[in-house]
Amino acid sequence: QKEVEQDPGPLSVPEGAIVSLNCTYSNSAFQYFMWYRQYSRKGPELLMYTYSSGNKEDGRFTAQVDKSSKYISLFIRDSQPSDSATYLCAMMRIGYSTLTFGKGTMLLVSP
Amino acid sequence: EAGVTQSPTHLIKTRGQQATLRCSPISGHTSVYWYQQALGLGLQFLLWYDEGEERNRGNFPPRFSGRQFPNYSSELNVNALELEDSALYLCASPPRGTRSSYEQYFGPGTRLTVT
């Protein structure tokens, strides 16, 4: 079992839809949970991060972490064509220097 | 301030050759991470350099190596290229004053194609 599992998609939705992106993980030592967004031909950029459990909201984006289920989610409300990108979940243990990434989910939002 | 830069944008090599990829972190940032993003495998950690020293490496063979220069720029070398080395190689650095962080600033990557 890989440490971080993420469905590669693609996930196709119409503009305005609510999008749910998810990752599961196996290592309970992960404490930092991040979502990176990667547009085509670009490097990833940090979208949101959460420390430990709970929810975090930033505009149209909400990140959720359920450590008991080892499950994290990213919700996008009122999705826009400009949200079309690959979304990578990433995790990090305290005291460790490296991030562990999921494979990324490709999201396509059609006008 | 300028972001992380990488060169070249594209690199085409034949099997058995050597490839050299370069990265310049954001000015004042001293740590550099290298990642491989191969199709179907996701982003995998390769190497971490900080203050000129290799601090950690991922699960890759020794033919993947690199170095960090006094100006904090970095070079990734891949020897004896194999077809499966074809991937996007990304360089990243954490925020100024940190060695590691959940937040990393990525460059645009170098697309390496091995034929």
PDB file of C-alpha atoms in Angstrom:
ATOM      1  CA  GLN A   1       0.000   0.000   0.000  1.00  0.00           C
ATOM      2  CA  LYS A   2       1.363   3.392  -0.989  1.00  0.00           C
ATOM      3  CA  GLU A   3       1.619   5.997   1.758  1.00  0.00           C
ATOM      4  CA  VAL A   4      -0.715   8.406  -0.041  1.00  0.00           C
ATOM      5  CA  GLU A   5      -3.462   7.358  -2.460  1.00  0.00           C
ATOM      6  CA  GLN A   6      -5.213   9.761  -4.804  1.00  0.00           C
ATOM      7  CA  ASP A   7      -7.521   9.048  -7.725  1.00  0.00           C
ATOM      8  CA  PRO A   8      -5.869  10.462 -10.884  1.00  0.00           C
ATOM      9  CA  GLY A   9      -9.170  11.240 -12.591  1.00  0.00           C
ATOM     10  CA  PRO A  10      -9.795  13.075 -14.834  1.00  0.00           C
ATOM     11  CA  LEU A  11     -12.763  14.601 -13.064  1.00  0.00           C
ATOM     12  CA  SER A  12     -14.996  16.598 -15.418  1.00  0.00           C
ATOM     13  CA  VAL A  13     -17.608  18.991 -14.048  1.00  0.00           C
ATOM     14  CA  PRO A  14     -19.662  21.887 -15.426  1.00  0.00           C
ATOM     15  CA  GLU A  15     -18.953  25.434 -14.354  1.00  0.00           C
ATOM     16  CA  GLY A  16     -20.581  26.256 -11.013  1.00  0.00           C
ATOM     17  CA  ALA A  17     -20.462  22.696  -9.679  1.00  0.00           C
ATOM     18  CA  ILE A  18     -19.130  21.773  -6.250  1.00  0.00           C
ATOM     19  CA  VAL A  19     -15.999  19.693  -6.586  1.00  0.00           C
ATOM     20  CA  SER A  20     -14.740  17.181  -4.046  1.00  0.00           C
ATOM     21  CA  LEU A  21     -11.151  15.940  -4.242  1.00  0.00           C
ATOM     22  CA  ASN A  22      -9.840  13.330  -1.830  1.00  0.00           C
ATOM     23  CA  CYS A  23      -6.774  11.504  -0.595  1.00  0.00           C
ATOM     24  CA  THR A  24      -6.259   8.653   1.803  1.00  0.00           C
ATOM     25  CA  TYR A  25      -3.056   7.897   3.635  1.00  0.00           C
ATOM     26  CA  SER A  26      -1.600   5.120   5.721  1.00  0.00           C
ATOM     27  CA  ASN A  27       1.027   6.834   7.912  1.00  0.00           C
ATOM     28  CA  SER A  28      -0.559   8.170  11.091  1.00  0.00           C
ATOM     29  CA  ALA A  29       2.556  10.266  11.761  1.00  0.00           C
ATOM     30  CA  PHE A  30       1.591  12.812   9.107  1.00  0.00           C
ATOM     31  CA  GLN A  31       0.653  16.113  10.755  1.00  0.00           C
ATOM     32  CA  TYR A  32       0.756  18.650   7.916  1.00  0.00           C
ATOM     33  CA  PHE A  33      -1.719  18.231   5.089  1.00  0.00           C
ATOM     34  CA  MET A  34      -1.469  20.341   1.960  1.00  0.00           C
ATOM     35  CA  TRP A  35      -3.143  20.812  -1.366  1.00  0.00           C
ATOM     36  CA  TYR A  36      -1.055  21.986  -4.274  1.00  0.00           C
ATOM     37  CA  ARG A  37      -2.452  23.089  -7.635  1.00  0.00           C
ATOM     38  CA  GLN A  38      -0.518  22.495 -10.831  1.00  0.00           C
ATOM     39  CA  TYR A  39      -1.483  24.104 -14.103  1.00  0.00           C
ATOM     40  CA  SER A  40      -0.297  22.590 -17.351  1.00  0.00           C
ATOM     41  CA  ARG A  41       3.412  23.228 -18.007  1.00  0.00           C
ATOM     42  CA  LYS A  42       3.865  24.854 -14.610  1.00  0.00           C
ATOM     43  CA  GLY A  43       5.232  23.784 -11.250  1.00  0.00           C
ATOM     44  CA  PRO A  44       2.843  23.097  -8.367  1.00  0.00           C
ATOM     45  CA  GLU A  45       1.817  25.973  -6.093  1.00  0.00           C
ATOM     46  CA  LEU A  46       0.521  25.724  -2.547  1.00  0.00           C
ATOM     47  CA  LEU A  47      -3.226  26.219  -2.379  1.00  0.00           C
ATOM     48  CA  MET A  48      -4.040  25.378   1.224  1.00  0.00           C
ATOM     49  CA  TYR A  49      -2.568  23.654   4.229  1.00  0.00           C
ATOM     50  CA  THR A  50      -3.986  22.266   7.472  1.00  0.00           C
ATOM     51  CA  TYR A  51      -2.125  21.291  10.595  1.00  0.00           C
ATOM     52  CA  SER A  52      -3.502  18.169  12.273  1.00  0.00           C
ATOM     53  CA  SER A  53      -7.283  17.694  12.076  1.00  0.00           C
ATOM     54  CA  GLY A  54     -10.100  20.030  11.224  1.00  0.00           C
ATOM     55  CA  ASN A  55     -11.383  22.300   8.523  1.00  0.00           C
ATOM     56  CA  LYS A  56      -9.939  25.351   6.868  1.00  0.00           C
ATOM     57  CA  GLU A  57     -11.713  27.691   4.506  1.00  0.00           C
ATOM     58  CA  ASP A  58     -10.281  30.176   2.027  1.00  0.00           C
ATOM     59  CA  GLY A  59     -12.739  31.776  -0.331  1.00  0.00           C
ATOM     60  CA  ARG A  60     -14.253  29.074  -2.526  1.00  0.00           C
ATOM     61  CA  PHE A  61     -11.890  26.428  -1.159  1.00  0.00           C
ATOM     62  CA  THR A  62     -12.344  24.283   1.953  1.00  0.00           C
ATOM     63  CA  ALA A  63      -9.826  21.729   3.186  1.00  0.00           C
ATOM     64  CA  GLN A  64     -10.843  18.991   5.608  1.00  0.00           C
ATOM     65  CA  VAL A  65      -8.708  16.505   7.510  1.00  0.00           C
ATOM     66  CA  ASP A  66     -10.100  13.451   9.276  1.00  0.00           C
ATOM     67  CA  LYS A  67      -7.154  11.817  11.003  1.00  0.00           C
ATOM     68  CA  SER A  68      -9.260   9.044  12.503  1.00  0.00           C
ATOM     69  CA  SER A  69     -10.124   7.870   8.980  1.00  0.00           C
ATOM     70  CA  LYS A  70      -6.803   8.943   7.457  1.00  0.00           C
ATOM     71  CA  TYR A  71      -8.751  10.891   4.850  1.00  0.00           C
ATOM     72  CA  ILE A  72      -8.382  14.430   3.552  1.00  0.00           C
ATOM     73  CA  SER A  73     -10.587  16.416   1.209  1.00  0.00           C
ATOM     74  CA  LEU A  74     -10.571  19.601  -0.791  1.00  0.00           C
ATOM     75  CA  PHE A  75     -13.897  21.159  -1.743  1.00  0.00           C
ATOM     76  CA  ILE A  76     -14.221  23.792  -4.437  1.00  0.00           C
ATOM     77  CA  ARG A  77     -17.471  25.742  -4.529  1.00  0.00           C
ATOM     78  CA  ASP A  78     -18.773  27.496  -7.643  1.00  0.00           C
ATOM     79  CA  SER A  79     -16.053  25.915  -9.748  1.00  0.00           C
ATOM     80  CA  GLN A  80     -14.659  27.994 -12.615  1.00  0.00           C
ATOM     81  CA  PRO A  81     -12.925  27.006 -15.865  1.00  0.00           C
ATOM     82  CA  SER A  82      -9.795  28.629 -14.392  1.00  0.00           C
ATOM     83  CA  ASP A  83      -9.855  25.921 -11.703  1.00  0.00           C
ATOM     84  CA  SER A  84      -8.984  23.353 -14.376  1.00  0.00           C
ATOM     85  CA  ALA A  85      -5.664  21.947 -13.200  1.00  0.00           C
ATOM     86  CA  THR A  86      -4.137  18.970 -11.452  1.00  0.00           C
ATOM     87  CA  TYR A  87      -4.610  18.988  -7.679  1.00  0.00           C
ATOM     88  CA  LEU A  88      -1.982  17.222  -5.606  1.00  0.00           C
ATOM     89  CA  CYS A  89      -2.388  16.358  -1.979  1.00  0.00           C
ATOM     90  CA  ALA A  90       0.804  16.362   0.071  1.00  0.00           C
ATOM     91  CA  MET A  91       1.688  15.431   3.629  1.00  0.00           C
ATOM     92  CA  MET A  92       4.578  15.941   5.995  1.00  0.00           C
ATOM     93  CA  ARG A  93       5.649  14.600   9.377  1.00  0.00           C
ATOM     94  CA  ILE A  94       6.865  16.920  12.093  1.00  0.00           C
ATOM     95  CA  GLY A  95      10.643  16.903  12.229  1.00  0.00           C
ATOM     96  CA  TYR A  96      10.959  15.565   8.714  1.00  0.00           C
ATOM     97  CA  SER A  97      12.100  17.621   5.786  1.00  0.00           C
ATOM     98  CA  THR A  98      10.314  15.958   2.907  1.00  0.00           C
ATOM     99  CA  LEU A  99       6.804  16.045   1.543  1.00  0.00           C
ATOM    100  CA  THR A 100       4.958  12.945   0.385  1.00  0.00           C
ATOM    101  CA  PHE A 101       2.665  13.622  -2.545  1.00  0.00           C
ATOM    102  CA  GLY A 102      -0.333  11.869  -4.002  1.00  0.00           C
ATOM    103  CA  LYS A 103      -0.346  11.246  -7.735  1.00  0.00           C
ATOM    104  CA  GLY A 104      -2.656  14.187  -8.343  1.00  0.00           C
ATOM    105  CA  THR A 105      -6.224  14.462  -9.662  1.00  0.00           C
ATOM    106  CA  MET A 106      -6.805  16.212 -12.973  1.00  0.00           C
ATOM    107  CA  LEU A 107      -9.856  18.496 -12.800  1.00  0.00           C
ATOM    108  CA  LEU A 108     -11.595  19.822 -15.904  1.00  0.00           C
ATOM    109  CA  VAL A 109     -14.261  22.501 -15.462  1.00  0.00           C
ATOM    110  CA  SER A 110     -16.229  23.164 -18.631  1.00  0.00           C
ATOM    111  CA  PRO A 111     -17.950  26.511 -19.309  1.00  0.00           C
TER     112      PRO A 111
ATOM    113  CA  GLU B   1      11.370  38.944  -6.528  1.00  0.00           C
ATOM    114  CA  ALA B   2      11.989  36.355  -9.219  1.00  0.00           C
ATOM    115  CA  GLY B   3      10.721  32.858  -8.573  1.00  0.00           C
ATOM    116  CA  VAL B   4      12.534  29.566  -8.813  1.00  0.00           C
ATOM    117  CA  THR B   5      14.075  29.169 -12.251  1.00  0.00           C
ATOM    118  CA  GLN B   6      15.123  26.010 -14.035  1.00  0.00           C
ATOM    119  CA  SER B   7      17.023  25.287 -17.215  1.00  0.00           C
ATOM    120  CA  PRO B   8      16.747  23.942 -19.758  1.00  0.00           C
ATOM    121  CA  THR B   9      12.996  23.793 -20.319  1.00  0.00           C
ATOM    122  CA  HIS B  10      13.298  20.659 -22.410  1.00  0.00           C
ATOM    123  CA  LEU B  11      16.100  18.148 -22.740  1.00  0.00           C
ATOM    124  CA  ILE B  12      16.251  15.211 -25.115  1.00  0.00           C
ATOM    125  CA  LYS B  13      18.868  12.526 -24.559  1.00  0.00           C
ATOM    126  CA  THR B  14      19.494   8.998 -25.694  1.00  0.00           C
ATOM    127  CA  ARG B  15      19.732   5.993 -23.425  1.00  0.00           C
ATOM    128  CA  GLY B  16      23.104   5.711 -21.705  1.00  0.00           C
ATOM    129  CA  GLN B  17      23.916   9.422 -21.920  1.00  0.00           C
ATOM    130  CA  GLN B  18      24.183  11.858 -19.036  1.00  0.00           C
ATOM    131  CA  ALA B  19      21.801  14.744 -18.327  1.00  0.00           C
ATOM    132  CA  THR B  20      22.481  17.890 -16.324  1.00  0.00           C
ATOM    133  CA  LEU B  21      19.615  19.998 -15.040  1.00  0.00           C
ATOM    134  CA  ARG B  22      19.976  23.340 -13.291  1.00  0.00           C
ATOM    135  CA  CYS B  23      17.988  25.239 -10.705  1.00  0.00           C
ATOM    136  CA  SER B  24      18.207  28.667  -9.121  1.00  0.00           C
ATOM    137  CA  PRO B  25      16.116  29.176  -5.980  1.00  0.00           C
ATOM    138  CA  ILE B  26      14.474  32.432  -5.049  1.00  0.00           C
ATOM    139  CA  SER B  27      17.099  34.964  -3.999  1.00  0.00           C
ATOM    140  CA  GLY B  28      18.078  34.440  -0.379  1.00  0.00           C
ATOM    141  CA  HIS B  29      16.602  30.949  -0.157  1.00  0.00           C
ATOM    142  CA  THR B  30      19.253  28.435   0.785  1.00  0.00           C
ATOM    143  CA  SER B  31      17.526  25.056   0.517  1.00  0.00           C
ATOM    144  CA  VAL B  32      16.809  23.246  -2.735  1.00  0.00           C
ATOM    145  CA  TYR B  33      14.684  20.154  -3.227  1.00  0.00           C
ATOM    146  CA  TRP B  34      14.563  18.082  -6.395  1.00  0.00           C
ATOM    147  CA  TYR B  35      11.535  16.021  -7.398  1.00  0.00           C
ATOM    148  CA  GLN B  36      10.748  13.685 -10.275  1.00  0.00           C
ATOM    149  CA  GLN B  37       7.236  13.760 -11.723  1.00  0.00           C
ATOM    150  CA  ALA B  38       6.859  10.778 -14.006  1.00  0.00           C
ATOM    151  CA  LEU B  39       3.650   9.889 -15.788  1.00  0.00           C
ATOM    152  CA  GLY B  40       1.480   7.764 -13.548  1.00  0.00           C
ATOM    153  CA  LEU B  41       3.865   7.958 -10.587  1.00  0.00           C
ATOM    154  CA  GLY B  42       3.239  11.406  -9.195  1.00  0.00           C
ATOM    155  CA  LEU B  43       5.762  13.672  -7.545  1.00  0.00           C
ATOM    156  CA  GLN B  44       8.599  11.776  -5.926  1.00  0.00           C
ATOM    157  CA  PHE B  45      11.291  13.296  -3.737  1.00  0.00           C
ATOM    158  CA  LEU B  46      14.796  12.939  -5.178  1.00  0.00           C
ATOM    159  CA  LEU B  47      17.343  15.048  -3.287  1.00  0.00           C
ATOM    160  CA  TRP B  48      17.588  17.843  -0.731  1.00  0.00           C
ATOM    161  CA  TYR B  49      20.471  20.309  -0.571  1.00  0.00           C
ATOM    162  CA  ASP B  50      20.974  22.890   2.113  1.00  0.00           C
ATOM    163  CA  GLU B  51      23.955  25.177   2.676  1.00  0.00           C
ATOM    164  CA  GLY B  52      25.928  23.309   0.042  1.00  0.00           C
ATOM    165  CA  GLU B  53      25.449  19.855   1.526  1.00  0.00           C
ATOM    166  CA  GLU B  54      23.258  16.915   0.524  1.00  0.00           C
ATOM    167  CA  ARG B  55      20.887  16.471   3.488  1.00  0.00           C
ATOM    168  CA  ASN B  56      18.606  13.704   2.312  1.00  0.00           C
ATOM    169  CA  ARG B  57      17.829  11.621  -0.731  1.00  0.00           C
ATOM    170  CA  GLY B  58      14.810   9.683  -1.843  1.00  0.00           C
ATOM    171  CA  ASN B  59      14.589   6.112  -3.035  1.00  0.00           C
ATOM    172  CA  PHE B  60      16.552   6.599  -6.254  1.00  0.00           C
ATOM    173  CA  PRO B  61      19.720   4.877  -7.486  1.00  0.00           C
ATOM    174  CA  PRO B  62      23.147   6.536  -7.098  1.00  0.00           C
ATOM    175  CA  ARG B  63      23.234   7.544 -10.765  1.00  0.00           C
ATOM    176  CA  PHE B  64      20.982  10.398  -9.650  1.00  0.00           C
ATOM    177  CA  SER B  65      23.266  12.910  -8.013  1.00  0.00           C
ATOM    178  CA  GLY B  66      23.760  16.617  -7.722  1.00  0.00           C
ATOM    179  CA  ARG B  67      25.362  19.456  -5.932  1.00  0.00           C
ATOM    180  CA  GLN B  68      24.654  22.905  -4.573  1.00  0.00           C
ATOM    181  CA  PHE B  69      26.891  25.836  -5.334  1.00  0.00           C
ATOM    182  CA  PRO B  70      27.943  28.668  -2.980  1.00  0.00           C
ATOM    183  CA  ASN B  71      25.272  30.909  -4.505  1.00  0.00           C
ATOM    184  CA  TYR B  72      22.682  28.213  -3.557  1.00  0.00           C
ATOM    185  CA  SER B  73      21.884  27.277  -7.135  1.00  0.00           C
ATOM    186  CA  SER B  74      21.858  23.559  -7.744  1.00  0.00           C
ATOM    187  CA  GLU B  75      22.559  21.001 -10.400  1.00  0.00           C
ATOM    188  CA  LEU B  76      20.993  17.564 -10.839  1.00  0.00           C
ATOM    189  CA  ASN B  77      22.952  14.979 -12.780  1.00  0.00           C
ATOM    190  CA  VAL B  78      21.492  11.769 -14.103  1.00  0.00           C
ATOM    191  CA  ASN B  79      24.039   9.283 -15.416  1.00  0.00           C
ATOM    192  CA  ALA B  80      23.499   6.242 -17.631  1.00  0.00           C
ATOM    193  CA  LEU B  81      20.062   7.442 -18.659  1.00  0.00           C
ATOM    194  CA  GLU B  82      17.287   4.889 -18.921  1.00  0.00           C
ATOM    195  CA  LEU B  83      13.984   5.217 -20.774  1.00  0.00           C
ATOM    196  CA  GLU B  84      12.075   5.339 -17.473  1.00  0.00           C
ATOM    197  CA  ASP B  85      13.993   8.472 -16.471  1.00  0.00           C
ATOM    198  CA  SER B  86      11.765  10.398 -18.869  1.00  0.00           C
ATOM    199  CA  ALA B  87       9.849  12.777 -16.615  1.00  0.00           C
ATOM    200  CA  LEU B  88       9.377  16.347 -15.484  1.00  0.00           C
ATOM    201  CA  TYR B  89      12.084  17.275 -12.987  1.00  0.00           C
ATOM    202  CA  LEU B  90      11.024  19.945 -10.546  1.00  0.00           C
ATOM    203  CA  CYS B  91      13.115  22.052  -8.247  1.00  0.00           C
ATOM    204  CA  ALA B  92      11.643  23.698  -5.161  1.00  0.00           C
ATOM    205  CA  SER B  93      12.710  25.767  -2.194  1.00  0.00           C
ATOM    206  CA  PRO B  94      11.001  26.488   1.131  1.00  0.00           C
ATOM    207  CA  PRO B  95      10.502  30.035   2.374  1.00  0.00           C
ATOM    208  CA  ARG B  96      13.486  32.224   3.191  1.00  0.00           C
ATOM    209  CA  GLY B  97      15.067  31.360   6.500  1.00  0.00           C
ATOM    210  CA  THR B  98      13.670  27.839   6.635  1.00  0.00           C
ATOM    211  CA  ARG B  99      15.323  24.553   5.737  1.00  0.00           C
ATOM    212  CA  SER B 100      12.121  22.618   5.336  1.00  0.00           C
ATOM    213  CA  SER B 101       8.505  23.569   5.275  1.00  0.00           C
ATOM    214  CA  TYR B 102       5.106  22.359   4.193  1.00  0.00           C
ATOM    215  CA  GLU B 103       5.257  25.285   1.780  1.00  0.00           C
ATOM    216  CA  GLN B 104       7.581  24.899  -1.134  1.00  0.00           C
ATOM    217  CA  TYR B 105       8.014  27.186  -4.101  1.00  0.00           C
ATOM    218  CA  PHE B 106       8.383  25.217  -7.288  1.00  0.00           C
ATOM    219  CA  GLY B 107      10.066  26.081 -10.526  1.00  0.00           C
ATOM    220  CA  PRO B 108       8.443  25.304 -13.895  1.00  0.00           C
ATOM    221  CA  GLY B 109      10.470  22.133 -14.324  1.00  0.00           C
ATOM    222  CA  THR B 110      12.710  20.556 -16.937  1.00  0.00           C
ATOM    223  CA  ARG B 111      11.081  18.013 -19.217  1.00  0.00           C
ATOM    224  CA  LEU B 112      13.617  15.231 -19.810  1.00  0.00           C
ATOM    225  CA  THR B 113      12.926  12.821 -22.637  1.00  0.00           C
ATOM    226  CA  VAL B 114      15.115   9.749 -23.038  1.00  0.00           C
ATOM    227  CA  THR B 115      14.936   7.963 -26.391  1.00  0.00           C
TER     228      THR B 115
END
